[in-house]
XYZ file of C-alpha atoms in Angstrom:
74
model
C 34.539 48.086 -83.336
C 34.815 46.615 -79.847
C 37.256 43.812 -79.206
C 35.973 40.255 -78.988
C 37.541 38.158 -76.230
C 37.850 34.410 -76.729
C 39.322 31.760 -74.460
C 41.463 28.939 -75.793
C 44.097 26.451 -74.703
C 47.676 27.032 -75.849
C 50.502 24.684 -74.918
C 48.345 23.072 -72.247
C 47.211 26.246 -70.503
C 44.088 28.370 -70.859
C 44.432 31.922 -72.080
C 42.234 34.659 -73.443
C 42.823 36.679 -76.569
C 41.051 39.905 -77.511
C 40.925 40.901 -81.181
C 38.699 42.906 -83.470
C 35.948 40.832 -85.131
C 37.612 41.272 -88.529
C 40.798 39.604 -87.274
C 38.821 36.741 -85.738
C 37.056 36.230 -89.068
C 40.385 36.029 -90.922
C 41.896 33.669 -88.341
C 38.847 31.395 -88.601
C 39.047 31.426 -92.401
C 42.796 30.711 -92.390
C 42.384 27.873 -89.886
C 39.681 26.314 -92.057
C 41.777 26.661 -95.215
C 44.747 25.050 -93.468
C 42.671 22.268 -91.892
C 43.428 23.450 -88.358
C 41.405 24.500 -85.373
C 41.606 28.159 -84.418
C 43.490 27.151 -81.255
C 46.025 25.127 -83.271
C 46.667 28.019 -85.654
C 47.050 30.528 -82.843
C 49.294 28.000 -81.085
C 51.599 28.034 -84.115
C 51.680 31.814 -84.094
C 52.351 31.724 -80.348
C 55.411 29.494 -80.723
C 56.899 31.786 -83.384
C 56.199 35.167 -81.785
C 59.207 35.702 -79.549
C 58.637 38.451 -76.988
C 55.835 40.240 -78.837
C 52.336 40.282 -77.320
C 50.174 37.481 -78.693
C 47.393 39.770 -79.945
C 49.897 41.892 -81.873
C 51.536 38.792 -83.308
C 48.178 37.444 -84.488
C 47.328 40.748 -86.169
C 50.702 40.886 -87.934
C 50.334 37.244 -89.009
C 46.888 37.945 -90.494
C 48.187 40.993 -92.366
C 51.114 38.977 -93.718
C 48.801 36.247 -94.962
C 46.487 38.749 -96.631
C 49.439 40.553 -98.240
C 50.771 37.247 -99.578
C 47.349 36.475 -101.039
C 47.241 39.879 -102.744
C 50.714 39.353 -104.269
C 49.607 36.009 -105.699
C 46.416 37.516 -107.129
C 48.107 40.652 -108.437
């Protein structure tokens, strides 16, 4: 699957983020469930990521959320 690049504003500056469509779908679902915009959710991830690349941090965040959901269901 090719990466999908989206532009958004984080902490007052514009940036672009490239992720696989599956990760974008999960971020959009999580943002909706949490009552946030996609930019606001990614902004939260951005502030917590430390020195890791943003795209990697978003992927790890999505996997963590999905794993937590599986533990609750299982």
